[in-house]
Short mmCIF file of C-alpha atoms in Angstrom, two decimals:
data_model
loop_
_atom_site.label_atom_id
_atom_site.label_comp_id
_atom_site.label_asym_id
_atom_site.label_seq_id
_atom_site.Cartn_x
_atom_site.Cartn_y
_atom_site.Cartn_z
CA UNK A 1 -7.02 -8.46 50.35
CA UNK A 2 -4.14 -10.86 49.92
CA UNK A 3 -6.55 -13.75 49.53
CA UNK A 4 -8.50 -11.91 46.83
CA UNK A 5 -5.41 -10.81 44.94
CA UNK A 6 -3.93 -14.33 44.80
CA UNK A 7 -0.37 -15.45 45.40
CA UNK A 8 2.54 -13.54 43.94
CA UNK A 9 5.54 -15.13 42.21
CA UNK A 10 7.04 -15.61 45.66
CA UNK A 11 4.43 -18.29 46.39
CA UNK A 12 3.79 -19.61 42.83
CA UNK A 13 5.16 -23.11 42.04
CA UNK A 14 8.34 -22.89 39.98
CA UNK A 15 7.07 -25.49 37.51
CA UNK A 16 4.08 -23.27 36.71
CA UNK A 17 6.34 -20.28 36.00
CA UNK A 18 8.67 -22.45 33.90
CA UNK A 19 5.83 -23.97 31.84
CA UNK A 20 4.20 -20.60 31.12
CA UNK A 21 7.52 -19.02 30.13
CA UNK A 22 8.37 -22.01 27.94
CA UNK A 23 5.10 -21.76 26.03
CA UNK A 24 5.44 -18.00 25.49
CA UNK A 25 9.08 -18.29 24.38
CA UNK A 26 8.30 -21.24 22.09
CA UNK A 27 5.51 -19.38 20.31
CA UNK A 28 7.66 -16.25 19.94
CA UNK A 29 10.63 -18.21 18.56
CA UNK A 30 8.37 -20.10 16.14
CA UNK A 31 7.03 -16.86 14.69
CA UNK A 32 10.55 -15.37 14.53
CA UNK A 33 11.93 -18.46 12.75
CA UNK A 34 9.00 -18.45 10.33
CA UNK A 35 9.72 -14.86 9.35
CA UNK A 36 13.45 -15.61 9.15
CA UNK A 37 13.08 -18.59 6.80
CA UNK A 38 10.50 -16.75 4.74
CA UNK A 39 13.05 -13.97 4.25
CA UNK A 40 15.76 -16.48 3.28
CA UNK A 41 13.42 -18.07 0.75
CA UNK A 42 12.56 -14.71 -0.82
CA UNK A 43 16.25 -13.76 -1.05
CA UNK A 44 17.05 -17.14 -2.60
CA UNK A 45 14.37 -16.53 -5.24
CA UNK A 46 15.73 -13.00 -5.85
CA UNK A 47 12.45 -11.47 -4.64
CA UNK A 48 14.02 -8.39 -3.09
CA UNK A 49 10.83 -6.22 -3.19
CA UNK A 50 8.85 -8.92 -1.38
CA UNK A 51 11.75 -9.34 1.05
CA UNK A 52 11.61 -5.62 1.76
CA UNK A 53 7.86 -5.92 2.30
CA UNK A 54 8.57 -8.66 4.85
CA UNK A 55 10.99 -6.33 6.58
CA UNK A 56 8.22 -3.72 6.65
CA UNK A 57 5.95 -6.24 8.35
CA UNK A 58 8.67 -6.86 10.94
CA UNK A 59 8.82 -3.12 11.56
CA UNK A 60 5.06 -3.04 12.12
CA UNK A 61 5.34 -5.95 14.57
CA UNK A 62 8.11 -4.12 16.40
CA UNK A 63 5.91 -1.02 16.59
CA UNK A 64 3.07 -3.11 18.00
CA UNK A 65 5.45 -4.57 20.55
CA UNK A 66 6.53 -1.10 21.59
CA UNK A 67 2.90 0.02 21.88
CA UNK A 68 2.21 -3.05 24.05
CA UNK A 69 5.18 -2.21 26.23
CA UNK A 70 3.99 1.38 26.69
CA UNK A 71 0.46 0.27 27.56
CA UNK A 72 1.79 -2.29 30.04
CA UNK A 73 4.28 0.03 31.73
CA UNK A 74 1.99 3.05 31.98
CA UNK A 75 -1.35 1.31 32.53
CA UNK A 76 -1.36 2.03 36.26
CA UNK A 77 -0.56 5.71 35.71
CA UNK A 78 -3.15 6.06 32.95
CA UNK A 79 -5.78 4.46 35.19
CA UNK A 80 -5.01 7.03 37.90
CA UNK A 81 -5.64 10.02 35.62
CA UNK A 82 -8.94 11.38 36.87
CA UNK A 83 -11.55 13.47 35.05
CA UNK A 84 -14.93 14.93 36.09
CA UNK A 85 -17.81 12.47 35.85
CA UNK A 86 -19.81 14.70 33.49
CA UNK A 87 -17.00 14.52 30.92
CA UNK A 88 -16.90 10.72 31.17
CA UNK A 89 -20.60 10.54 30.25
CA UNK A 90 -20.23 12.41 26.95
CA UNK A 91 -19.49 10.96 23.47
CA UNK A 92 -20.10 7.35 24.54
CA UNK A 93 -20.20 4.49 21.96
CA UNK A 94 -23.16 3.04 23.90
CA UNK A 95 -25.86 4.83 25.82
CA UNK A 96 -25.67 4.41 29.59
CA UNK A 97 -29.14 2.81 29.55
CA UNK A 98 -27.73 0.01 27.37
CA UNK A 99 -24.80 -0.74 29.66
CA UNK A 100 -26.68 -3.00 32.07
CA UNK A 101 -28.47 -4.95 29.34
CA UNK A 102 -25.30 -5.61 27.35
CA UNK A 103 -23.06 -6.52 30.29
CA UNK A 104 -24.40 -10.06 30.65
CA UNK A 105 -24.09 -10.71 26.91
CA UNK A 106 -20.46 -9.68 26.72
CA UNK A 107 -19.24 -11.43 29.86
CA UNK A 108 -18.33 -14.64 28.02
CA UNK A 109 -16.42 -12.82 25.27
CA UNK A 110 -14.51 -10.63 27.70
CA UNK A 111 -13.52 -13.72 29.70
CA UNK A 112 -11.99 -15.20 26.53
CA UNK A 113 -9.40 -12.41 26.29
CA UNK A 114 -8.89 -11.53 29.92
CA UNK A 115 -7.96 -15.15 30.63
CA UNK A 116 -4.65 -14.47 28.88
CA UNK A 117 -3.68 -11.61 31.21
CA UNK A 118 -3.25 -11.40 34.98
CA UNK A 119 -6.89 -10.94 35.98
CA UNK A 120 -6.11 -10.43 39.66
CA UNK A 121 -3.79 -7.62 38.69
CA UNK A 122 -6.58 -6.12 36.59
CA UNK A 123 -9.00 -6.27 39.48
CA UNK A 124 -6.46 -4.86 41.89
CA UNK A 125 -5.42 -1.95 39.67
CA UNK A 126 -8.99 -1.13 38.63
CA UNK A 127 -10.16 -1.07 42.24
CA UNK A 128 -7.19 1.05 43.28
CA UNK A 129 -7.66 3.59 40.46
CA UNK A 130 -11.43 3.80 41.04
CA UNK A 131 -11.04 4.42 44.75
CA UNK A 132 -8.19 6.86 44.09
CA UNK A 133 -10.37 8.98 41.78
CA UNK A 134 -13.48 8.51 43.95
CA UNK A 135 -11.71 10.21 46.81
CA UNK A 136 -11.41 13.27 44.57
CA UNK A 137 -15.02 13.04 43.39
CA UNK A 138 -13.93 12.02 39.89
CA UNK A 139 -13.67 8.92 37.69
CA UNK A 140 -10.65 7.32 35.93
CA UNK A 141 -9.80 8.61 32.45
CA UNK A 142 -9.57 5.05 31.12
CA UNK A 143 -10.19 1.87 33.06
CA UNK A 144 -7.67 -0.93 32.86
CA UNK A 145 -10.23 -3.17 31.16
CA UNK A 146 -10.90 -0.58 28.45
CA UNK A 147 -7.15 -0.07 28.05
CA UNK A 148 -6.68 -3.78 27.51
CA UNK A 149 -9.47 -3.89 24.92
CA UNK A 150 -7.84 -0.98 23.08
CA UNK A 151 -4.58 -2.91 23.15
CA UNK A 152 -6.25 -5.90 21.50
CA UNK A 153 -7.92 -3.69 18.88
CA UNK A 154 -4.60 -2.17 17.74
CA UNK A 155 -3.14 -5.66 17.36
CA UNK A 156 -6.18 -6.93 15.41
CA UNK A 157 -6.10 -3.87 13.13
CA UNK A 158 -2.44 -4.39 12.19
CA UNK A 159 -2.90 -8.12 11.56
CA UNK A 160 -6.02 -7.64 9.43
CA UNK A 161 -4.39 -4.85 7.40
CA UNK A 162 -1.26 -6.88 6.62
CA UNK A 163 -3.37 -9.97 5.79
CA UNK A 164 -5.74 -8.11 3.47
CA UNK A 165 -2.89 -6.31 1.70
CA UNK A 166 -1.15 -9.64 1.13
CA UNK A 167 -4.36 -11.19 -0.24
CA UNK A 168 -4.90 -8.19 -2.54
CA UNK A 169 -1.39 -8.42 -3.96
CA UNK A 170 -1.68 -12.22 -4.23
CA UNK A 171 -4.95 -12.21 -6.18
CA UNK A 172 -4.10 -9.08 -8.17
CA UNK A 173 -0.70 -10.51 -9.06
CA UNK A 174 -2.37 -13.74 -10.19
CA UNK A 175 -4.60 -11.72 -12.54
CA UNK A 176 -1.59 -9.83 -13.94
CA UNK A 177 0.34 -13.08 -14.50
CA UNK A 178 -2.49 -14.21 -16.77
CA UNK A 179 -1.32 -11.54 -19.20
CA UNK A 180 2.02 -13.33 -19.68
CA UNK A 181 0.77 -15.27 -22.70
CA UNK A 182 0.08 -11.91 -24.39
CA UNK A 183 3.72 -10.98 -23.87
CA UNK A 184 4.86 -14.37 -25.16
CA UNK A 185 2.74 -13.99 -28.31
CA UNK A 186 4.50 -10.69 -29.06
CA UNK A 187 7.95 -12.32 -28.85
CA UNK A 188 6.85 -15.09 -31.23
CA UNK A 189 5.57 -12.51 -33.71
CA UNK A 190 8.73 -10.37 -33.48
CA UNK A 191 10.92 -13.42 -34.06
CA UNK A 192 8.99 -14.34 -37.20
CA UNK A 193 11.00 -13.02 -40.23
CA UNK A 194 7.88 -12.66 -42.40
CA UNK A 195 6.14 -10.49 -39.80
CA UNK A 196 9.25 -8.34 -39.29
CA UNK A 197 9.66 -7.57 -43.02
CA UNK A 198 6.03 -6.49 -43.45
CA UNK A 199 5.35 -2.75 -43.63
CA UNK A 200 1.78 -2.21 -42.53
CA UNK A 201 -0.31 0.92 -42.68
CA UNK A 202 -2.80 1.24 -39.83
CA UNK A 203 -6.17 2.86 -40.38
CA UNK A 204 -6.56 4.51 -36.99
CA UNK A 205 -10.37 4.46 -36.86
CA UNK A 206 -10.41 0.75 -37.74
CA UNK A 207 -7.93 -0.24 -35.04
CA UNK A 208 -9.57 -2.34 -32.32
CA UNK A 209 -8.07 -0.21 -29.54
CA UNK A 210 -9.55 2.97 -31.06
CA UNK A 211 -12.92 1.37 -31.75
CA UNK A 212 -13.23 0.24 -28.14
CA UNK A 213 -11.90 3.40 -26.49
CA UNK A 214 -12.52 6.37 -28.82
CA UNK A 215 -16.01 7.77 -28.28
CA UNK A 216 -15.99 10.81 -30.54
CA UNK A 217 -15.15 14.48 -30.03
CA UNK A 218 -16.91 17.10 -27.94
CA UNK A 219 -18.50 17.60 -24.54
CA UNK A 220 -20.98 14.76 -25.02
CA UNK A 221 -18.17 12.33 -25.77
CA UNK A 222 -16.25 13.53 -22.69
CA UNK A 223 -19.21 12.78 -20.42
CA UNK A 224 -19.82 9.51 -22.21
CA UNK A 225 -16.15 8.66 -21.75
CA UNK A 226 -16.40 8.99 -17.97
CA UNK A 227 -19.60 6.92 -17.85
CA UNK A 228 -17.95 4.26 -20.01
CA UNK A 229 -14.86 4.31 -17.78
CA UNK A 230 -16.96 3.90 -14.64
CA UNK A 231 -18.67 0.72 -15.84
CA UNK A 232 -15.67 -0.63 -17.75
CA UNK A 233 -13.74 -1.22 -14.51
CA UNK A 234 -16.17 -3.99 -13.57
CA UNK A 235 -15.81 -6.10 -16.73
CA UNK A 236 -12.84 -6.64 -19.04
CA UNK A 237 -10.93 -3.77 -17.45
CA UNK A 238 -7.81 -4.59 -19.53
CA UNK A 239 -8.11 -6.39 -22.87
CA UNK A 240 -5.36 -7.88 -25.01
CA UNK A 241 -5.52 -4.90 -27.37
CA UNK A 242 -5.18 -2.49 -24.44
CA UNK A 243 -2.16 -4.38 -23.17
CA UNK A 244 -0.40 -4.57 -26.55
CA UNK A 245 -1.04 -0.89 -27.33
CA UNK A 246 0.13 0.45 -23.95
CA UNK A 247 3.13 -1.88 -23.99
CA UNK A 248 4.23 -0.56 -27.37
CA UNK A 249 3.68 3.04 -26.26
CA UNK A 250 5.87 2.47 -23.19
CA UNK A 251 8.67 0.83 -25.17
CA UNK A 252 8.69 3.45 -27.95
CA UNK A 253 8.83 6.24 -25.35
CA UNK A 254 11.27 4.89 -22.78
CA UNK A 255 13.39 2.20 -24.47
CA UNK A 256 13.07 2.56 -28.22
CA UNK A 257 16.41 0.83 -28.72
CA UNK A 258 15.15 -2.38 -27.12
CA UNK A 259 11.91 -3.44 -28.87
CA UNK A 260 12.05 -6.89 -27.21
CA UNK A 261 11.88 -5.38 -23.72
CA UNK A 262 9.90 -7.67 -21.39
CA UNK A 263 7.16 -5.30 -20.31
CA UNK A 264 5.26 -7.92 -18.32
CA UNK A 265 8.25 -8.80 -16.14
CA UNK A 266 8.86 -5.09 -15.54
CA UNK A 267 5.24 -4.65 -14.37
CA UNK A 268 5.57 -7.51 -11.90
CA UNK A 269 8.79 -6.07 -10.46
CA UNK A 270 7.23 -2.61 -10.14
CA UNK A 271 4.14 -4.03 -8.43
CA UNK A 272 6.24 -5.99 -5.94
CA UNK A 273 8.21 -2.83 -5.15
CA UNK A 274 4.97 -0.91 -4.54
CA UNK A 275 3.70 -3.66 -2.23
CA UNK A 276 6.40 -2.69 0.28
CA UNK A 277 4.78 0.75 0.62
CA UNK A 278 1.19 -0.48 0.72
CA UNK A 279 1.69 -3.06 3.47
CA UNK A 280 2.93 -0.50 6.03
CA UNK A 281 0.79 1.70 8.28
CA UNK A 282 1.93 5.29 7.83
CA UNK A 283 1.46 8.09 10.34
CA UNK A 284 -1.51 9.58 8.49
CA UNK A 285 -3.27 6.21 8.61
CA UNK A 286 -2.85 6.11 12.39
CA UNK A 287 -4.36 9.62 12.38
CA UNK A 288 -7.38 8.19 10.56
CA UNK A 289 -7.70 5.54 13.28
CA UNK A 290 -7.78 8.21 15.99
CA UNK A 291 -10.42 10.22 14.11
CA UNK A 292 -12.58 7.14 13.51
CA UNK A 293 -12.39 6.13 17.16
CA UNK A 294 -13.39 9.68 18.12
CA UNK A 295 -16.48 9.63 15.90
CA UNK A 296 -17.79 6.29 17.17
CA UNK A 297 -20.56 7.93 19.20
CA UNK A 298 -23.89 6.26 19.98
CA UNK A 299 -26.54 7.18 17.41
CA UNK A 300 -24.10 8.58 14.85
CA UNK A 301 -23.51 5.25 13.04
CA UNK A 302 -20.06 6.57 12.15
CA UNK A 303 -18.64 3.23 11.07
CA UNK A 304 -21.52 2.79 8.61
CA UNK A 305 -20.79 6.12 6.90
CA UNK A 306 -17.03 5.60 7.06
CA UNK A 307 -17.48 2.38 5.07
CA UNK A 308 -18.42 4.49 2.05
CA UNK A 309 -15.03 6.27 2.02
CA UNK A 310 -13.00 3.34 0.59
CA UNK A 311 -15.99 2.41 -1.57
CA UNK A 312 -16.19 5.85 -3.22
CA UNK A 313 -12.41 6.16 -3.53
CA UNK A 314 -12.21 2.73 -5.17
CA UNK A 315 -14.82 3.63 -7.79
CA UNK A 316 -13.11 6.98 -8.44
CA UNK A 317 -9.66 5.42 -8.85
CA UNK A 318 -10.95 2.66 -11.12
CA UNK A 319 -12.85 5.11 -13.32
CA UNK A 320 -9.83 7.42 -13.54
CA UNK A 321 -7.48 4.63 -14.59
CA UNK A 322 -9.92 3.51 -17.29
CA UNK A 323 -10.30 7.13 -18.41
CA UNK A 324 -6.53 7.42 -18.85
CA UNK A 325 -6.73 4.64 -21.45
CA UNK A 326 -9.54 6.53 -23.19
CA UNK A 327 -7.42 9.71 -23.22
CA UNK A 328 -4.55 7.81 -24.84
CA UNK A 329 -6.92 6.63 -27.58
CA UNK A 330 -8.34 10.13 -28.09
CA UNK A 331 -4.90 11.67 -28.54
CA UNK A 332 -4.09 9.31 -31.40
CA UNK A 333 -7.55 9.33 -33.03
CA UNK A 334 -7.80 13.12 -33.09
CA UNK A 335 -4.39 13.60 -34.71
CA UNK A 336 -4.11 10.78 -37.24
CA UNK A 337 -6.30 9.09 -39.83
CA UNK A 338 -3.68 6.55 -40.91
CA UNK A 339 -0.14 5.83 -39.76
CA UNK A 340 2.73 3.72 -41.06
CA UNK A 341 3.42 0.75 -38.82
CA UNK A 342 1.73 -0.07 -35.53
CA UNK A 343 -0.42 2.33 -33.55
CA UNK A 344 1.64 4.01 -30.83
CA UNK A 345 0.18 5.97 -27.89
CA UNK A 346 2.12 8.70 -26.07
CA UNK A 347 2.47 8.27 -22.27
CA UNK A 348 2.21 11.49 -20.28
CA UNK A 349 1.78 12.60 -16.66
CA UNK A 350 -0.88 15.05 -17.88
CA UNK A 351 -3.43 12.22 -17.89
CA UNK A 352 -3.21 11.76 -14.11
CA UNK A 353 -4.48 13.77 -11.16
CA UNK A 354 -2.18 16.72 -10.47
CA UNK A 355 0.20 15.25 -13.10
CA UNK A 356 1.39 12.68 -10.55
CA UNK A 357 0.74 8.97 -11.20
CA UNK A 358 2.03 8.14 -7.71
CA UNK A 359 -1.13 9.65 -6.20
CA UNK A 360 -2.98 6.54 -7.36
CA UNK A 361 -0.78 4.33 -5.16
CA UNK A 362 -1.44 6.60 -2.18
CA UNK A 363 -5.19 6.31 -2.73
CA UNK A 364 -4.98 2.52 -3.03
CA UNK A 365 -3.03 2.48 0.24
CA UNK A 366 -5.78 4.50 1.93
CA UNK A 367 -8.51 2.31 0.39
CA UNK A 368 -6.94 -0.92 1.62
CA UNK A 369 -6.29 0.45 5.10
CA UNK A 370 -9.75 1.93 5.61
CA UNK A 371 -11.37 -1.25 4.38
CA UNK A 372 -9.15 -3.26 6.72
CA UNK A 373 -10.13 -0.91 9.54
CA UNK A 374 -13.83 -1.49 8.88
CA UNK A 375 -13.53 -5.27 8.89
CA UNK A 376 -11.08 -5.29 11.81
CA UNK A 377 -13.55 -3.28 13.92
CA UNK A 378 -16.31 -5.72 13.06
CA UNK A 379 -14.30 -8.83 14.00
CA UNK A 380 -12.92 -7.18 17.14
CA UNK A 381 -16.36 -6.16 18.43
CA UNK A 382 -17.83 -9.55 17.51
CA UNK A 383 -15.20 -11.51 19.44
CA UNK A 384 -14.66 -9.02 22.26
CA UNK A 385 -18.25 -7.99 23.07
CA UNK A 386 -20.52 -10.26 21.04
CA UNK A 387 -22.71 -9.74 17.98
CA UNK A 388 -25.61 -8.34 20.04
CA UNK A 389 -23.49 -5.69 21.77
CA UNK A 390 -24.73 -2.11 21.56
CA UNK A 391 -21.38 -1.02 20.15
CA UNK A 392 -21.91 -3.34 17.15
CA UNK A 393 -24.94 -1.34 16.04
CA UNK A 394 -28.17 -2.35 14.36
CA UNK A 395 -28.31 -5.22 11.90
CA UNK A 396 -29.48 -2.83 9.18
CA UNK A 397 -26.15 -1.02 9.42
CA UNK A 398 -23.98 -4.10 9.89
CA UNK A 399 -24.91 -6.02 6.73
CA UNK A 400 -24.22 -3.12 4.29
CA UNK A 401 -20.83 -2.56 5.95
CA UNK A 402 -19.85 -6.19 5.42
CA UNK A 403 -21.12 -6.22 1.83
CA UNK A 404 -19.18 -3.04 1.02
CA UNK A 405 -16.04 -4.44 2.66
CA UNK A 406 -16.15 -7.67 0.65
CA UNK A 407 -16.95 -5.74 -2.55
CA UNK A 408 -14.03 -3.36 -2.07
CA UNK A 409 -11.63 -6.23 -1.38
CA UNK A 410 -12.76 -8.18 -4.44
CA UNK A 411 -12.81 -5.29 -6.93
CA UNK A 412 -9.49 -3.90 -5.67
CA UNK A 413 -7.83 -7.31 -6.13
CA UNK A 414 -9.21 -8.31 -9.52
CA UNK A 415 -9.75 -4.96 -11.24
CA UNK A 416 -8.21 -1.87 -9.64
CA UNK A 417 -4.79 -3.32 -8.82
CA UNK A 418 -4.20 -4.82 -12.31
CA UNK A 419 -5.37 -1.53 -13.81
CA UNK A 420 -2.94 0.37 -11.60
CA UNK A 421 -0.08 -1.95 -12.54
CA UNK A 422 -0.33 -1.19 -16.26
CA UNK A 423 -1.94 2.26 -16.52
CA UNK A 424 0.51 4.00 -14.17
CA UNK A 425 3.27 3.00 -16.59
CA UNK A 426 1.69 5.50 -19.00
CA UNK A 427 3.31 8.44 -17.21
CA UNK A 428 6.15 10.57 -18.50
CA UNK A 429 8.68 8.68 -16.36
CA UNK A 430 9.40 5.08 -15.57
CA UNK A 431 10.14 3.33 -12.28
CA UNK A 432 13.56 2.05 -11.33
CA UNK A 433 12.19 -1.50 -11.57
CA UNK A 434 12.82 -1.14 -15.31
CA UNK A 435 16.36 -2.30 -14.49
CA UNK A 436 17.10 -5.81 -13.30
CA UNK A 437 18.12 -6.05 -9.65
CA UNK A 438 21.86 -6.50 -10.33
CA UNK A 439 21.81 -3.58 -12.79
CA UNK A 440 20.10 -1.37 -10.21
CA UNK A 441 22.77 -2.16 -7.63
CA UNK A 442 25.56 -1.51 -10.15
CA UNK A 443 24.06 1.82 -11.23
CA UNK A 444 23.55 2.92 -7.63
CA UNK A 445 27.18 2.16 -6.79
CA UNK A 446 28.41 3.90 -9.93
CA UNK A 447 26.24 6.96 -9.27
CA UNK A 448 27.37 7.29 -5.66
CA UNK A 449 31.01 7.02 -6.70
CA UNK A 450 30.49 9.65 -9.40
CA UNK A 451 28.77 11.96 -6.92
CA UNK A 452 31.57 11.48 -4.40
CA UNK A 453 34.24 12.16 -7.04
CA UNK A 454 32.35 15.24 -8.15
CA UNK A 455 32.33 16.56 -4.58
CA UNK A 456 36.05 15.86 -4.16
CA UNK A 457 36.81 17.58 -7.46
CA UNK A 458 34.81 20.65 -6.42
CA UNK A 459 36.69 20.78 -3.10
CA UNK A 460 39.98 20.50 -4.97
CA UNK A 461 38.90 23.24 -7.36
CA UNK A 462 38.07 25.51 -4.45
CA UNK A 463 41.46 25.04 -2.84
CA UNK A 464 43.23 25.56 -6.19
CA UNK A 465 41.32 28.78 -6.79
CA UNK A 466 42.33 30.07 -3.37
CA UNK A 467 46.06 29.32 -3.76
CA UNK A 468 46.58 30.48 -7.36
CA UNK A 469 46.24 33.86 -9.00
CA UNK A 470 46.32 32.72 -12.59
CA UNK A 471 42.93 32.74 -14.28
CA UNK A 472 43.90 30.03 -16.74
CA UNK A 473 44.77 27.65 -13.93
CA UNK A 474 41.46 28.31 -12.24
CA UNK A 475 39.60 27.78 -15.50
CA UNK A 476 41.41 24.55 -16.23
CA UNK A 477 40.80 23.10 -12.76
CA UNK A 478 37.10 23.87 -13.04
CA UNK A 479 36.64 21.45 -15.93
CA UNK A 480 35.58 17.84 -15.44
CA UNK A 481 36.22 14.85 -17.61
CA UNK A 482 33.35 13.62 -19.80
CA UNK A 483 33.41 10.34 -17.91
CA UNK A 484 32.27 12.07 -14.72
CA UNK A 485 29.49 14.12 -16.27
CA UNK A 486 27.58 11.51 -18.23
CA UNK A 487 23.79 12.05 -18.06
CA UNK A 488 23.27 8.62 -16.52
CA UNK A 489 25.69 9.30 -13.65
CA UNK A 490 23.98 12.60 -12.90
CA UNK A 491 20.53 10.96 -12.95
CA UNK A 492 21.53 7.95 -10.88
CA UNK A 493 23.30 10.04 -8.25
CA UNK A 494 19.90 10.40 -6.64
CA UNK A 495 18.69 6.87 -7.39
CA UNK A 496 18.37 5.96 -3.73
CA UNK A 497 15.48 8.42 -3.51
CA UNK A 498 14.26 7.84 -7.06
CA UNK A 499 11.00 6.13 -7.79
CA UNK A 500 10.59 7.76 -11.17
CA UNK A 501 13.60 9.07 -13.03
CA UNK A 502 14.11 11.15 -16.14
CA UNK A 503 12.85 8.52 -18.52
CA UNK A 504 14.34 9.60 -21.81
CA UNK A 505 17.83 10.33 -20.59
CA UNK A 506 18.27 7.24 -18.43
CA UNK A 507 16.79 4.82 -20.94
CA UNK A 508 18.78 6.24 -23.85
CA UNK A 509 22.06 6.29 -21.95
CA UNK A 510 21.58 2.80 -20.52
CA UNK A 511 20.63 1.20 -23.80
CA UNK A 512 23.40 3.00 -25.63
CA UNK A 513 26.01 1.81 -23.13
CA UNK A 514 24.59 -1.71 -23.34
CA UNK A 515 24.88 -1.89 -27.14
CA UNK A 516 28.41 -0.52 -27.30
#
């Protein structure tokens, strides 16, 4: 047995141990330094949202490390959990008749991964657990080889998800940055004295935004509006007229006192802040992973049908975002024939599902993760077991899955994400990214101080009320100075948990204080 197991560290050359440890430590330090310098670069460029996203990635890596530690420490105990053989033969990804035919095909691919782990230890533990359960007339719950493959799959899933999210934000952000020249053209027009002095009357029905988005009144137009929205997401999802109209509607609603507000820069900051949430793997996404692994039964083709979930959600989200723009046009066209000045739409949460624009971000998070899961499973099976493995499935199911995955990634990057970036600003509230980073930090500090002073004043009022019997004294001590009860201080006292604040009050108070 000792000859089969191989020498332990007691009889392993020290130079071998030193070389292996050096390589592992060098790779780990290189990755750590790469993340460290990337964080320093982002902080130097004042990219705090992206820096926070990097921190989120570090958290995911730490979680993966902890999962690896648990699997390593408890692998022997897990392998010694025994179950009846009839239970082990149910809900298999491959039929038992396919096991012998696929074993020779996958030997090469399994050797690729198992060469990086102590194979003698695998053989020893597997033999021990099998004989341990065989003595009881049972089989192991999970073999050490299967446990190792599961370990690799979790790692591949996390890496693919983070990579695909980064690519989506990169390509989507590039599309959004193409709109910058629209923003620049507005500043040139507003700084032109002749354009400023003009008083124009807008014929609503002749406005390009209304002509492109208003489809009449009635049930037929409502159905036509959804059909138009569905196909519009694939071509010219946001035009210059759409951008200019929604930008003006946002400014007139949330910061009327600052007509030169840089809406494009605000969108970029808001998108970067949202990226921090999208790149993580939340608990409910891990729940999806468990359910998907459960349904991967031979003959069910579960992964083929699961591929349609992100596909359908993507089409629904894209159509809904386009339909919000149509609703904004309908509101104006149904109420006005002509208006003085530019056409202004009215942002409202009523246009979104359940009156919550943030649901769209949640759906995009689910879409990106499920699509990453699909492609991660494909790459993992391909490398681990080979393309001809029974767990891969038939070619007629593989090709549509890959086509859907590429389609979802492309459309989400170039259409859905830019649509989300601008259309979700058409809610009743704005995001805290409306403030520059240094202003956000100042407001947070001010709000926390105001909240702390308010609590101290209340405590002082309570003690004064207890020790005095004069009603006038109690009444006087219950009053607070106007400085401590400003609307902005009250709103910003909860800014640490705020993603969308009371738009009108915060914007008005901030702009008013800035002009004074």
